[in-house]
GROMACS .gro file of C-alpha atoms in nm:
model
  151
    1ARG     CA    1  10.892  -1.813   4.535
    2MET     CA    2  11.175  -2.057   4.521
    3SER     CA    3  11.128  -2.437   4.501
    4ILE     CA    4  11.378  -2.707   4.579
    5ASP     CA    5  11.294  -3.071   4.465
    6SER     CA    6  11.401  -3.388   4.600
    7ALA     CA    7  11.716  -3.399   4.377
    8GLY     CA    8  11.816  -3.058   4.527
    9ARG     CA    9  11.717  -2.885   4.217
   10VAL     CA   10  11.633  -2.502   4.255
   11THR     CA   11  11.378  -2.331   4.042
   12LYS     CA   12  11.261  -1.973   4.066
   13PRO     CA   13  10.943  -1.962   3.857
   14SER     CA   14  10.895  -1.596   3.926
   15GLN     CA   15  11.236  -1.489   3.843
   16PRO     CA   16  11.205  -1.206   3.595
   17SER     CA   17  11.308  -1.289   3.240
   18PHE     CA   18  11.233  -1.253   2.877
   19SER     CA   19  11.305  -1.347   2.534
   20ALA     CA   20  11.187  -1.086   2.266
   21TYR     CA   21  11.209  -1.111   1.892
   22LEU     CA   22  11.145  -0.897   1.576
   23ALA     CA   23  10.782  -1.057   1.435
   24SER     CA   24  10.849  -0.947   1.074
   25ASN     CA   25  11.100  -0.797   0.838
   26TYR     CA   26  11.133  -0.423   0.824
   27THR     CA   27  11.354  -0.177   0.640
   28THR     CA   28  11.469   0.158   0.699
   29THR     CA   29  11.639   0.443   0.488
   30ALA     CA   30  11.817   0.582   0.829
   31SER     CA   31  12.159   0.521   0.902
   32GLY     CA   32  12.319   0.576   1.245
   33TRP     CA   33  12.212   0.405   1.583
   34GLN     CA   34  11.866   0.251   1.578
   35LYS     CA   35  11.684   0.068   1.857
   36LEU     CA   36  11.572  -0.286   1.760
   37LEU     CA   37  11.182  -0.283   1.764
   38LEU     CA   38  11.148  -0.618   1.898
   39ASN     CA   39  10.752  -0.668   1.917
   40GLY     CA   40  10.716  -1.016   2.007
   41THR     CA   41  10.802  -1.252   2.306
   42ARG     CA   42  10.851  -1.619   2.350
   43TRP     CA   43  10.798  -1.560   2.722
   44ASN     CA   44  10.783  -1.256   2.951
   45THR     CA   45  10.796  -1.366   3.307
   46GLY     CA   46  10.663  -1.055   3.518
   47SER     CA   47  10.582  -0.873   3.203
   48HIS     CA   48  10.910  -0.639   3.241
   49TYR     CA   49  10.981  -0.634   2.872
   50SER     CA   50  10.752  -0.408   2.687
   51THR     CA   51  10.686  -0.479   2.313
   52SER     CA   52  10.540  -0.135   2.271
   53ASN     CA   53  10.843   0.069   2.382
   54HIS     CA   54  11.072  -0.212   2.320
   55ARG     CA   55  11.271  -0.216   2.664
   56PHE     CA   56  11.308  -0.413   2.974
   57THR     CA   57  11.265  -0.241   3.292
   58ALA     CA   58  11.419  -0.372   3.608
   59PRO     CA   59  11.181  -0.436   3.873
   60VAL     CA   60  11.433  -0.455   4.159
   61ALA     CA   61  11.803  -0.356   4.185
   62GLY     CA   62  12.022  -0.639   4.104
   63VAL     CA   63  12.277  -0.796   3.846
   64TYR     CA   64  12.113  -0.890   3.514
   65HIS     CA   65  12.238  -1.099   3.223
   66PHE     CA   66  12.126  -0.996   2.874
   67THR     CA   67  12.209  -1.125   2.517
   68GLY     CA   68  12.115  -0.960   2.181
   69GLY     CA   69  12.115  -1.088   1.845
   70VAL     CA   70  12.089  -0.840   1.534
   71ASN     CA   71  12.057  -0.958   1.177
   72ARG     CA   72  12.074  -0.667   0.900
   73TYR     CA   73  12.023  -0.800   0.525
   74TRP     CA   74  12.149  -0.696   0.222
   75LEU     CA   75  12.414  -0.459   0.339
   76PRO     CA   76  12.636  -0.314   0.061
   77ALA     CA   77  13.016  -0.386   0.087
   78GLY     CA   78  13.206  -0.159   0.312
   79THR     CA   79  12.909  -0.114   0.563
   80LEU     CA   80  13.012  -0.044   0.914
   81PHE     CA   81  12.794  -0.278   1.141
   82ARG     CA   82  12.803  -0.292   1.517
   83ALA     CA   83  12.551  -0.316   1.827
   84ALA     CA   84  12.523  -0.194   2.159
   85PHE     CA   85  12.313  -0.200   2.495
   86TYR     CA   86  12.156   0.106   2.608
   87VAL     CA   87  12.062   0.187   2.967
   88ASN     CA   88  11.846   0.465   3.064
   89GLY     CA   89  11.899   0.610   2.716
   90SER     CA   90  12.277   0.597   2.699
   91LYS     CA   91  12.512   0.346   2.538
   92TYR     CA   92  12.645   0.110   2.817
   93VAL     CA   93  12.850  -0.132   2.617
   94TYR     CA   94  12.957  -0.177   2.259
   95GLY     CA   95  12.971  -0.485   2.044
   96HIS     CA   96  13.271  -0.512   1.796
   97VAL     CA   97  13.283  -0.362   1.471
   98ASP     CA   98  13.234  -0.534   1.152
   99TYR     CA   99  13.230  -0.460   0.793
  100SER     CA  100  13.012  -0.611   0.498
  101TYR     CA  101  13.254  -0.760   0.242
  102GLY     CA  102  12.967  -0.791  -0.022
  103THR     CA  103  12.590  -0.738  -0.052
  104SER     CA  104  12.511  -0.982   0.225
  105ASP     CA  105  12.341  -1.044   0.555
  106LEU     CA  106  12.512  -0.978   0.856
  107LYS     CA  107  12.445  -1.114   1.214
  108TYR     CA  108  12.584  -0.994   1.544
  109LEU     CA  109  12.549  -1.156   1.901
  110ALA     CA  110  12.612  -0.956   2.197
  111ALA     CA  111  12.609  -1.057   2.568
  112SER     CA  112  12.666  -0.848   2.913
  113THR     CA  113  12.619  -0.886   3.260
  114ILE     CA  114  12.493  -0.532   3.408
  115LYS     CA  115  12.402  -0.407   3.767
  116LEU     CA  116  12.059  -0.243   3.734
  117ASP     CA  117  11.869  -0.022   3.991
  118ALA     CA  118  11.508  -0.057   4.010
  119ASN     CA  119  11.326   0.101   3.726
  120ASP     CA  120  11.632   0.122   3.524
  121TYR     CA  121  11.567   0.034   3.151
  122ILE     CA  122  11.758  -0.143   2.893
  123GLU     CA  123  11.743  -0.141   2.510
  124PHE     CA  124  11.919  -0.327   2.233
  125TRP     CA  125  12.040  -0.100   1.956
  126SER     CA  126  12.230  -0.148   1.618
  127TYR     CA  127  12.425   0.071   1.384
  128THR     CA  128  12.505   0.102   1.017
  129ASN     CA  129  12.657   0.372   0.810
  130THR     CA  130  12.450   0.319   0.521
  131THR     CA  131  12.086   0.406   0.394
  132THR     CA  132  12.093   0.160   0.124
  133ASN     CA  133  11.916  -0.159   0.167
  134ASN     CA  134  11.900  -0.126   0.544
  135GLY     CA  135  11.675  -0.418   0.678
  136PHE     CA  136  11.623  -0.635   0.988
  137SER     CA  137  11.517  -0.991   0.932
  138GLY     CA  138  11.206  -1.101   1.099
  139GLY     CA  139  11.096  -1.409   1.289
  140LEU     CA  140  11.200  -1.606   1.621
  141ASP     CA  141  11.558  -1.663   1.550
  142TRP     CA  142  11.696  -1.351   1.360
  143ASN     CA  143  11.660  -1.052   1.595
  144THR     CA  144  11.643  -1.115   1.933
  145PHE     CA  145  11.685  -0.972   2.292
  146THR     CA  146  11.693  -1.173   2.612
  147GLY     CA  147  11.747  -1.112   2.968
  148PHE     CA  148  11.713  -1.250   3.330
  149LEU     CA  149  11.766  -1.157   3.690
  150VAL     CA  150  12.094  -1.315   3.798
  151GLY     CA  151  12.041  -1.213   4.165
   0.00000   0.00000   0.00000
């Protein structure tokens, strides 16, 4: 339902939205594209984000806005690093390419507004071309994926 208060402020408390995060660090020896395994939520209005398959499924057709933040730690110098949103299992939009200049953390932020049909799903993925020190930082603020129905 929609609510309008006496000052004219409109709220939609049942509007689908979510904020997901990675609960704890994990490392991998794989290179290439990997889905972020975001297994915690700050909120999940409508329960359309799944912490088991790490994806948001659109409950209705419409325009949605998504943001993603990925932090990979201890990447060796020269590591290629990027991120992308996948819709229904295929890359939809890439982020820019970055390279590690020394053994360090790299953080990338992405945003996109995407038209989805009901039951389409979206996931947040990250890419590196290294198998060395390939870790994801855990906690509420390092690896995140958020979204909401615009209309």
